[in-house]
Coordinates of C-alpha atoms and ligand atoms in Angstrom, one line a residue:
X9 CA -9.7 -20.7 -8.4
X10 CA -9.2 -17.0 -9.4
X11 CA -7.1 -14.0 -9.8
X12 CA -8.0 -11.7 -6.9
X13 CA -6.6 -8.0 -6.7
X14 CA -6.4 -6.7 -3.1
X15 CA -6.4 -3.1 -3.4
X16 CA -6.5 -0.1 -1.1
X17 CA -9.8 2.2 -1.6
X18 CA -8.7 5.2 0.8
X19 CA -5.1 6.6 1.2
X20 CA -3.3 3.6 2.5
X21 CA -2.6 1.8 5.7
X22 CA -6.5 0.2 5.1
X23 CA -4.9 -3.2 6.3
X24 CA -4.1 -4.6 3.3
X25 CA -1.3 -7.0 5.0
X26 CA -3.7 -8.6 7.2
X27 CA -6.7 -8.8 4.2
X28 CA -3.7 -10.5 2.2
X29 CA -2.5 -12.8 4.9
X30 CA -6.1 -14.6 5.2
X31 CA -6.8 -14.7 1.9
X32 CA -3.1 -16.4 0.8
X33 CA -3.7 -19.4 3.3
X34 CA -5.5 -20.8 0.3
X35 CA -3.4 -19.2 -2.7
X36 CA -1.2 -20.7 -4.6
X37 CA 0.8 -17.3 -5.8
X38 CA 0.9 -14.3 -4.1
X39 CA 2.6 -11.1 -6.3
X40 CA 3.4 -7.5 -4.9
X41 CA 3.0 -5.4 -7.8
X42 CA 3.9 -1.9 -7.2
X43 CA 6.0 0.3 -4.8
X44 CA 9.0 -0.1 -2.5
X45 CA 10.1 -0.9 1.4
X46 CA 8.0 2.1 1.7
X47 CA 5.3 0.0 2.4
X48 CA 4.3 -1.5 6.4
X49 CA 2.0 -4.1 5.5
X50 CA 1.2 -5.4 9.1
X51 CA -0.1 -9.3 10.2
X52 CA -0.5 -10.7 13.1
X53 CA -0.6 -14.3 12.9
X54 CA 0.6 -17.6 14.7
X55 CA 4.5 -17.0 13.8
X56 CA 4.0 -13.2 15.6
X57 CA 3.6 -9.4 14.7
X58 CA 5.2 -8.6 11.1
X59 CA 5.3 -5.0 9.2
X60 CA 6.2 -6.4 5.9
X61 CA 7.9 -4.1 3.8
X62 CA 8.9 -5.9 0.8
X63 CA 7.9 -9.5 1.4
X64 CA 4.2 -10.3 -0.3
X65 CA 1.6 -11.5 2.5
X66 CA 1.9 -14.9 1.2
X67 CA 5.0 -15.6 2.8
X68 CA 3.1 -17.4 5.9
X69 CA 1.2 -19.8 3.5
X70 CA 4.2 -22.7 3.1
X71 CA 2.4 -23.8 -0.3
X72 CA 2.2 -20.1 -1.8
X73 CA 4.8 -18.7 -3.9
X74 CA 6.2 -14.9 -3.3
X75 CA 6.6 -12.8 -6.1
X76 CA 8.1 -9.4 -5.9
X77 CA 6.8 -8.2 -9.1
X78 CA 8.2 -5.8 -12.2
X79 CA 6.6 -3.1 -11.1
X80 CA 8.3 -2.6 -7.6
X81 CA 11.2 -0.7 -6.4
X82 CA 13.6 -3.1 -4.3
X83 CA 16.5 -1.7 -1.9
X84 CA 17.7 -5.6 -1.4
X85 CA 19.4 -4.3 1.6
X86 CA 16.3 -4.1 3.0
X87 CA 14.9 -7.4 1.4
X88 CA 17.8 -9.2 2.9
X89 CA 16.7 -7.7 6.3
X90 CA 13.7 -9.1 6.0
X91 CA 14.3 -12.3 4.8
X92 CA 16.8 -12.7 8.4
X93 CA 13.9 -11.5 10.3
X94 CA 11.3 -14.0 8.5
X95 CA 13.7 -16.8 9.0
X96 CA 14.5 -16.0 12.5
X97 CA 11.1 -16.1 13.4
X98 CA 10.6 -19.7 11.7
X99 CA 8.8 -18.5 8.3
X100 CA 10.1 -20.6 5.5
X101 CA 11.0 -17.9 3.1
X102 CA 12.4 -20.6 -0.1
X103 CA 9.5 -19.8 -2.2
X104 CA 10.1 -16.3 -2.2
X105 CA 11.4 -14.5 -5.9
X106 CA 12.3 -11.3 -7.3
X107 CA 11.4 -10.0 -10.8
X108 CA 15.0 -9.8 -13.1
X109 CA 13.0 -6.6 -13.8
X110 CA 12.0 -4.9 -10.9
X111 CA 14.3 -1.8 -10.6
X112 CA 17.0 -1.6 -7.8
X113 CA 16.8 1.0 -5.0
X114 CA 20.7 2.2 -4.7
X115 CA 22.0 4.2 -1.5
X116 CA 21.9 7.3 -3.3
X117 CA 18.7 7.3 -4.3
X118 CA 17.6 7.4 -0.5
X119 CA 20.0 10.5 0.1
X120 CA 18.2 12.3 -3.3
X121 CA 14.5 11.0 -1.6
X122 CA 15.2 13.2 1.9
X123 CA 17.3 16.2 0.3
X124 CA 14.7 16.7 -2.4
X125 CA 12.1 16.4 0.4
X126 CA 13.9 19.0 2.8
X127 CA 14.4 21.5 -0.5
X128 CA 10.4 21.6 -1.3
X129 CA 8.5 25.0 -0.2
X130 CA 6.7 24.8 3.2
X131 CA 3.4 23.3 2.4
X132 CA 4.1 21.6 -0.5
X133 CA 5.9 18.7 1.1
X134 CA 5.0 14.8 -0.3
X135 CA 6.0 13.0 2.9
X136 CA 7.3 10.6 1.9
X137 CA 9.5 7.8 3.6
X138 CA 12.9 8.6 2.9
X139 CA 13.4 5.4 1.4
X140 CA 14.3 6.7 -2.3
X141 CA 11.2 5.3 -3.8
X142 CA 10.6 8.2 -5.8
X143 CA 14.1 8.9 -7.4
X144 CA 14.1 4.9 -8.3
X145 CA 11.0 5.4 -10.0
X146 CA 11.8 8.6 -11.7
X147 CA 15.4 6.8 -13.0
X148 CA 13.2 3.9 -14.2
X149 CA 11.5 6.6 -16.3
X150 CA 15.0 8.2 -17.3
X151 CA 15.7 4.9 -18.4
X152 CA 18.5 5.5 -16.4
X153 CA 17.3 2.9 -13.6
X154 CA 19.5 -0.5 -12.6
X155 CA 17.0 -3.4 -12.1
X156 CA 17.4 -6.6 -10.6
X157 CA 18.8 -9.2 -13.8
X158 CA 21.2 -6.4 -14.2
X159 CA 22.8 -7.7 -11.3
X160 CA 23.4 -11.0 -12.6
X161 CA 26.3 -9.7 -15.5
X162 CA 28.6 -7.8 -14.0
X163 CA 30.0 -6.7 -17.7
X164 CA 26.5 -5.4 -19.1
X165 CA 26.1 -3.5 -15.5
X166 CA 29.4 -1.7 -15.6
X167 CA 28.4 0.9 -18.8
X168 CA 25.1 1.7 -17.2
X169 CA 26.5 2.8 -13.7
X170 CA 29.3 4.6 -15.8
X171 CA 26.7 6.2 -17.7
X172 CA 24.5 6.4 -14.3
X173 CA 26.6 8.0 -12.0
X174 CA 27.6 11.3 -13.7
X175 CA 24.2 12.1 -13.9
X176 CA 23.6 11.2 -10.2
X177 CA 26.8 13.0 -8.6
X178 CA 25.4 16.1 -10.2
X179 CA 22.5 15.9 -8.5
X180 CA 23.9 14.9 -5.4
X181 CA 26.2 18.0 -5.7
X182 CA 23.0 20.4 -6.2
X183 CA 21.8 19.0 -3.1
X184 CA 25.4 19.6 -1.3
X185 CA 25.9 15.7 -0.6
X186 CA 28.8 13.6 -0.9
X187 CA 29.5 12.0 -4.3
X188 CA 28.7 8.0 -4.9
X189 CA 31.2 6.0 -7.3
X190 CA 30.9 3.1 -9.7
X191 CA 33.4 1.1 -8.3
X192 CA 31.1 1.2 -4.8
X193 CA 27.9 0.8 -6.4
X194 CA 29.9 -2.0 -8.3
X195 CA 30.7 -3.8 -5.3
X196 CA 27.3 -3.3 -3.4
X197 CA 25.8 -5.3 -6.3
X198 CA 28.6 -7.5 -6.2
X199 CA 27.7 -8.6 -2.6
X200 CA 23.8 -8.7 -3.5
X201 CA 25.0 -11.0 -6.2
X202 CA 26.0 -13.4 -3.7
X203 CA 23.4 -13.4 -1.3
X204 CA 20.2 -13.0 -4.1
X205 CA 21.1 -14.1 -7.2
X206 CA 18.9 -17.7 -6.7
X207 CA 15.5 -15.3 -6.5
X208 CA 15.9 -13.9 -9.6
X209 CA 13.6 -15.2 -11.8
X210 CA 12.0 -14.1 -15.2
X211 CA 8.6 -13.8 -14.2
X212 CA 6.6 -14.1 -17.2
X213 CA 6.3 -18.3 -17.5
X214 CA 5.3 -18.4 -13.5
X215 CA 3.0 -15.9 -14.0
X216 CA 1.6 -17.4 -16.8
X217 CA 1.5 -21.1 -16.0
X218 CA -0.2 -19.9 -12.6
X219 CA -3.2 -17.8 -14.5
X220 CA -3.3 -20.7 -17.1
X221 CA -3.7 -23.4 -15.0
X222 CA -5.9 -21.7 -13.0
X223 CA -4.5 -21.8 -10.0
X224 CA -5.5 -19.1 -6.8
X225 CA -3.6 -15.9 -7.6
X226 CA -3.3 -12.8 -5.1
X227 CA -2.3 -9.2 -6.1
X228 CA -1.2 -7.3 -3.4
X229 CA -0.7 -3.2 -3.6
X230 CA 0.4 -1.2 -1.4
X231 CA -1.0 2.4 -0.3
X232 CA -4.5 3.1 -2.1
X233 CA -5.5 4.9 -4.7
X234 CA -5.5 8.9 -2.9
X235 CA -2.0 8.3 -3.3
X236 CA -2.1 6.8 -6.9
X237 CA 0.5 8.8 -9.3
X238 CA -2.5 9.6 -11.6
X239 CA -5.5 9.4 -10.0
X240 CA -4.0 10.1 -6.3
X241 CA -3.5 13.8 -4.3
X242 CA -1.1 14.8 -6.5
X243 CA 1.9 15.9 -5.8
X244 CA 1.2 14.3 -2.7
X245 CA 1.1 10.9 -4.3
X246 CA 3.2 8.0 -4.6
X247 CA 5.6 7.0 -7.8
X248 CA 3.5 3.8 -8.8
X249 CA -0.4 2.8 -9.5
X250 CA -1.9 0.9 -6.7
X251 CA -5.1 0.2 -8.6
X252 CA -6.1 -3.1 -9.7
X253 CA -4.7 -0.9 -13.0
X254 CA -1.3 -0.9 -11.7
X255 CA -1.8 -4.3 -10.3
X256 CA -2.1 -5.8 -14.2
X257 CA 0.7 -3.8 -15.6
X258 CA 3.4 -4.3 -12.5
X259 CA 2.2 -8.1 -12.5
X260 CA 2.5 -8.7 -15.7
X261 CA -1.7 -10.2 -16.2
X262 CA -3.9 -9.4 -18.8
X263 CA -7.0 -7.1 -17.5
X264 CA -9.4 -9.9 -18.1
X265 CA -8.0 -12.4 -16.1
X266 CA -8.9 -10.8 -13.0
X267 CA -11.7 -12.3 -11.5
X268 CA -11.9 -10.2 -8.5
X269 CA -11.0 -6.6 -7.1
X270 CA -11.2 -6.4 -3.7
X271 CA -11.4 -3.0 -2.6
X272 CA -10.3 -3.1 1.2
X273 CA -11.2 0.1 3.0
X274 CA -10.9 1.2 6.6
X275 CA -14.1 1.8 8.2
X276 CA -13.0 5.5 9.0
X277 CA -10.3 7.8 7.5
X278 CA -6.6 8.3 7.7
X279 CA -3.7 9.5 6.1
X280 CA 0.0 9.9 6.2
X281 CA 1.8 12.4 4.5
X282 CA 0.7 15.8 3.3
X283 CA -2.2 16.8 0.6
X284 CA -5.8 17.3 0.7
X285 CA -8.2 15.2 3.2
X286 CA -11.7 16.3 3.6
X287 CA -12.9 14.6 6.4
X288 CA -10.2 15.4 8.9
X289 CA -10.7 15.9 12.5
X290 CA -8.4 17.3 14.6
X291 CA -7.6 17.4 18.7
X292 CA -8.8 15.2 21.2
X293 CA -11.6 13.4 18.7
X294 CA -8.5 12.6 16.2
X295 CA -6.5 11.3 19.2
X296 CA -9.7 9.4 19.8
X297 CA -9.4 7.0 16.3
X298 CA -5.5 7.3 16.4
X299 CA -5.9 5.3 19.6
X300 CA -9.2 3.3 20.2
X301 CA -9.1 -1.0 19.9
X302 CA -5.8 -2.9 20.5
X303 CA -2.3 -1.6 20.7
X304 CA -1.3 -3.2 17.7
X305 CA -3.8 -1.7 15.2
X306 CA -2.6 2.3 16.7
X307 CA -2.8 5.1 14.0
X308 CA 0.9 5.4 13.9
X309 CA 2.5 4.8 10.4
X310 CA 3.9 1.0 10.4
X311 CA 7.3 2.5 8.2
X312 CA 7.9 5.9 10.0
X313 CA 6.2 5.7 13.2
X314 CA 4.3 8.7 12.2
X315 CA 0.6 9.3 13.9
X316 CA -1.5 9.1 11.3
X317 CA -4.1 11.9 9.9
X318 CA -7.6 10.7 11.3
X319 CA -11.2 11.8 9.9
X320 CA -14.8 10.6 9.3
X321 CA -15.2 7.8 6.8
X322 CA -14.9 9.6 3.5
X323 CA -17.5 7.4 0.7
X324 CA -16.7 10.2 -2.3
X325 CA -13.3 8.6 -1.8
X326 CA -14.2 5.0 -1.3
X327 CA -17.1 5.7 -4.2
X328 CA -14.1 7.1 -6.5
X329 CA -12.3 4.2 -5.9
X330 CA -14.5 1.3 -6.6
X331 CA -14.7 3.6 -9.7
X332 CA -11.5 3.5 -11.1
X333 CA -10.8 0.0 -10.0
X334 CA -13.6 -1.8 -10.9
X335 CA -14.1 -3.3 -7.5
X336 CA -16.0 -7.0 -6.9
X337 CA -16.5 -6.5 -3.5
X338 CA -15.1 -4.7 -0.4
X339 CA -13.5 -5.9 2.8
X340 CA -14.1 -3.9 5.8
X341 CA -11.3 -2.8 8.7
X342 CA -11.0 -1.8 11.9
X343 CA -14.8 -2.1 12.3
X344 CA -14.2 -2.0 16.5
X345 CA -12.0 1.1 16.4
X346 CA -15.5 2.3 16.0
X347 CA -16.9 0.3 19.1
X348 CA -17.2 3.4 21.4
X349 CA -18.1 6.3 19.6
X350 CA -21.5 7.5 20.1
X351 CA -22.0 9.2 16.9
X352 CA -20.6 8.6 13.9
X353 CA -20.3 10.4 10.5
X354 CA -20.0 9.4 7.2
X355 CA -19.6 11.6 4.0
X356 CA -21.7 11.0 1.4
X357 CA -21.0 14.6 -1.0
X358 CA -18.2 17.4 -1.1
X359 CA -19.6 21.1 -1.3
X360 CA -18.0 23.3 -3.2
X361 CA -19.3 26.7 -3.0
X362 CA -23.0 26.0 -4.2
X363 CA -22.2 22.8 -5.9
X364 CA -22.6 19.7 -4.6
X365 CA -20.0 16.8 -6.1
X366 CA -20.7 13.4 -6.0
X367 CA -16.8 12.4 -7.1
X368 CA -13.2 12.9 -6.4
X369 CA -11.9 16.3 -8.1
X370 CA -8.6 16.8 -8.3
X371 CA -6.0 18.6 -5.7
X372 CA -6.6 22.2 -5.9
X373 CA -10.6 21.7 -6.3
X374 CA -9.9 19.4 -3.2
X375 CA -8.3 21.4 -1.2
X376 CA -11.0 23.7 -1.3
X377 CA -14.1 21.5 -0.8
X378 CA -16.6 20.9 2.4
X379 CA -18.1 17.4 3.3
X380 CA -22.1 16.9 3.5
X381 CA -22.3 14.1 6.7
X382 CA -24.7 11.9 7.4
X383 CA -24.3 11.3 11.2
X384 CA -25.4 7.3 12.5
X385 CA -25.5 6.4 15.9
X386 CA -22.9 4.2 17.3
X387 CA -22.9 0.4 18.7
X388 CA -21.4 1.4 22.1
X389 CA -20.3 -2.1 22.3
X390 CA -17.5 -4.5 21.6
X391 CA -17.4 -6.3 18.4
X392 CA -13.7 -7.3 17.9
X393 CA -15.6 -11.1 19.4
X394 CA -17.8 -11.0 16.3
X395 CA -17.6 -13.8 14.0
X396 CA -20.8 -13.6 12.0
X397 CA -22.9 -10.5 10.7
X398 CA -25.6 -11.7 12.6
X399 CA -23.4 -11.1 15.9
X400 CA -22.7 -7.2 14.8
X401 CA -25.0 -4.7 16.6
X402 CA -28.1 -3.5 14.4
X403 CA -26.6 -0.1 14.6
X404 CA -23.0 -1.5 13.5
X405 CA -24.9 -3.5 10.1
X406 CA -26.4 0.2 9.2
X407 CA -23.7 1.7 9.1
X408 CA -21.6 -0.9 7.6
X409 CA -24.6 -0.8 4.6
X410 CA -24.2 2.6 4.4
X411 CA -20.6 2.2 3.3
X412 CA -21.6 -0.5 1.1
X413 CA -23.8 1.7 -0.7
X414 CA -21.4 4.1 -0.7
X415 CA -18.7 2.0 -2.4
X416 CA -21.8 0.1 -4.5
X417 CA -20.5 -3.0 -4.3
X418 CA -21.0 -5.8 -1.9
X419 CA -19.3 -6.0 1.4
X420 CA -17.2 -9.4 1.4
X421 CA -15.0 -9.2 4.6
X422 CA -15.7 -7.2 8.3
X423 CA -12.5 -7.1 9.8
X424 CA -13.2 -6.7 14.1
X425 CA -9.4 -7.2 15.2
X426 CA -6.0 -7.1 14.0
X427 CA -5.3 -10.8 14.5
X428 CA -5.9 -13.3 11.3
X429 CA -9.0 -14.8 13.0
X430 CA -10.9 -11.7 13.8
X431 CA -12.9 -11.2 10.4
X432 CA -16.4 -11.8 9.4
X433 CA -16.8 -13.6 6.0
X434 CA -20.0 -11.9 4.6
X435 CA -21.9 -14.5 3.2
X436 CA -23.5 -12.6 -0.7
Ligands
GDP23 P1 -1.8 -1.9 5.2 O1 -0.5 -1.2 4.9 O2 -2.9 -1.6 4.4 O3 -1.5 -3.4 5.4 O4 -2.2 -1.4 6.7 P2 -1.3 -1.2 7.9 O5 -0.6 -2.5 8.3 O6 -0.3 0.0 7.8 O7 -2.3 -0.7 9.0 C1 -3.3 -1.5 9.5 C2 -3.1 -1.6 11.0 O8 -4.4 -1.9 11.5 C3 -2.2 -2.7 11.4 O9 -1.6 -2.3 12.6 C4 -3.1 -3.9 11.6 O10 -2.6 -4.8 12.5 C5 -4.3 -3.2 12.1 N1 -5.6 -3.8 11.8 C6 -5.9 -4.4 10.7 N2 -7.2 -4.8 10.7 C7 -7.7 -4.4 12.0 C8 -8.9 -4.5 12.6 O11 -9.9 -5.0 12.1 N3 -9.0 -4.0 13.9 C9 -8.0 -3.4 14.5 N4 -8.1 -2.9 15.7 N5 -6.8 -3.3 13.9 C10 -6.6 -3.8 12.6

């Protein structure tokens, strides 16, 4: 029984959702702790092929509860999508709740997210989603922001879009967009009211009572920790704290109750957005990862459809990142995207100018800096039927230790496949 923080270690899109959805079957609580509908956490699993946006990996485990924690931004239009689709495709989605204080996502805040996107100078673009994640976040900040208990009293909600909406329809009229109105936003909430209201729950005793009684408990982030608000490629970040950081403050669990940070890292690079990345290749060889193994694991963003950014596996990142979260133990993905390169490269140093760094700096100095490689030669042969470490090719295990060294923890979990049953548990 433990409290187990699944984090990304690169710039998101590791495979989180599918780390999550094997390691819920046996949890008793499963809490997404940070971020919005940005997310596309993708399982494939006996009920089919899901990009969960909101929904914690858990959902498939009928004994788990679902918790959409206080730290999260939630458009419950979106949730409510979900939820149909869930349902539809015969996922029991009664155990799933919502935080009273998890902050709302309003329409407006998804027109602010793409006009303030389309107003930044070329080059200096976040790309993000579109989906208003940052302007939720920054009115959470303002202490402007609507959250989810506010709902509940229509009377206490009334004063704060009055004193809301002002502020918002100036902004809306810098970006020349059509004004929103209280009486709309009023009646929005009023029809959430009525569809959500039962998974509204103060979060604090089930939290509790789950870490107390020691029962399995999963954190789940979203993106990893490039894109971390702090820590991340900023501006090119995200609004939240995906580390195992983040994970305690948007779950509401002390730091020392986490047993376990699982750091879960692709075994090669990508990105989605704009910012720094070292390692990046470009052409026919970043066409090459972008679409090597099954269909369903394609470098194209699970949200927007975007191709993903593609580059060597970068271990000053996944180095950084066992760093700053205080990673366990690390679970490998995508191992068999790997199955047919010859050569392979892994960076083990940046070089900047005559200076070799063994860490993350920030943006600028990013921007600027070179990668040492050390080049390994490839498997040339398919692992995605692998089930033991003994079964992966000798030249697939160096590598793999290589990374491990790299992130200087041990490797937990080789991930050969995108579906549930296509991972290696590496016995320690
Ligand atoms: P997340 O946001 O971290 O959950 O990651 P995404 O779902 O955005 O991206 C991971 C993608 O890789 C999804 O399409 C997964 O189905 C797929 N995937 C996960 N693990 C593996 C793996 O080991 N091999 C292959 N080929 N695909 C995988």
């Amino acid at each position: 029984m433990s409290v187990t923080a699944v984090v990304g270690a690169q710039w998101g899109d590791e495979g989180k959702g599918r780390t999550v959805d094997y390691l819920a079957q046996g949890a008793d609580l499963v809490i997404r702790f940070q971020g919005g509908d940005n997310a596309g956490h993708t399982i494939v699993n006996d009920y089919g092929v899901f990009a969960l946006h909101l929904v914690p990996g858990g959902i498939f485990n009928p004994q788990a509860t679902c918790l959409i924690g206080a730290g999260t931004v939630v458009n419950f239009d979106v949730l409510l999508e979900e939820v149909a689709e869930l349902e539809a495709a015969g996922v029991d989605t009664g155990r799933l709740v919502v935080d009273q204080r998890a902050h709302l996502i309003l329409p407006f805040h998804r027109w602010l997210d793409a006009a303030q996107e389309s107003s930044r100078r070329e080059g200096w673009v976040v790309g993000t989603t579109h989906r208003g994640i940052g302007p939720a976040y920054a009115d959470k900040a303002a202490r402007y922001g609507i959250r989810a208990g506010d709902i509940l009293d229509p009377d206490r909600l009334r004063p704060r879009m009055e004193m809301l909406v002002p502020r918002k329809n100036r902004e809306l009229a810098f970006h020349g967009l059509p004004q929103t109105s209280v009486d709309e936003l009023m009646d929005l909430c009023a029809g959430w009211r009525g569809r959500i209201a039962h998974r509204i729950v103060d979060a604090v005793p089930l939290v509790r009572g789950a870490v107390r009684g020691g029962r399995d408990v999963l954190l789940e982030g979203q993106l990893g920790v490039m894109r971390d608000l702090d820590w991340g490629i900023y501006p090119y970040s995200t609004s939240s704290s995906p580390t195992a950081g983040g994970a305690c403050a948007g779950a509401g669990i002390p730091p020392r109750a986490i047993d376990r940070v699982l750091g879960v890292v692709k075994a090669f690079s990508t990105s989605v957005g704009g910012g720094p990345f070292p390692t990046e290749v470009h052409g026919a060889l970043c066409e090459r990862f972008r679409t090597a193994g099954p269909e369903v694991g394609h470098e194209y963003g699970a949200r927007t459809g975007r191709p993903r950014r593609c580059g060597w596996f970068d271990g000053v990142v996944v180095g950084y990142a066992s760093w700053l979260n205080g990673f366990t133990g690390i679970s490998v993905t995508k191992l068999d995207v790997l199955d047919a390169f010859e050569t392979l490269q892994i960076c083990v140093a940046y070089r900047r100018g005559d200076r070799v760094l063994d860490y993350v700096p920030d943006t600028a100095a990013q921007e600027l800096v070179t990668p040492v490689y050390e080049s390994f030669p490839g498997w040339m042969s398919d692992t995605s039927g692998a089930r033991t470490w003994d079964a992966l090719p000798s030249n697939a295990q160096r590598y793999l230790r290589r990374v491990e060294e790299l992130a200087g923890v041990p490797i937990r979990y080789v991930s050969v496949g995108p579906r549930r049953e296509q991972i290696i548990v590496v016995e320690g």
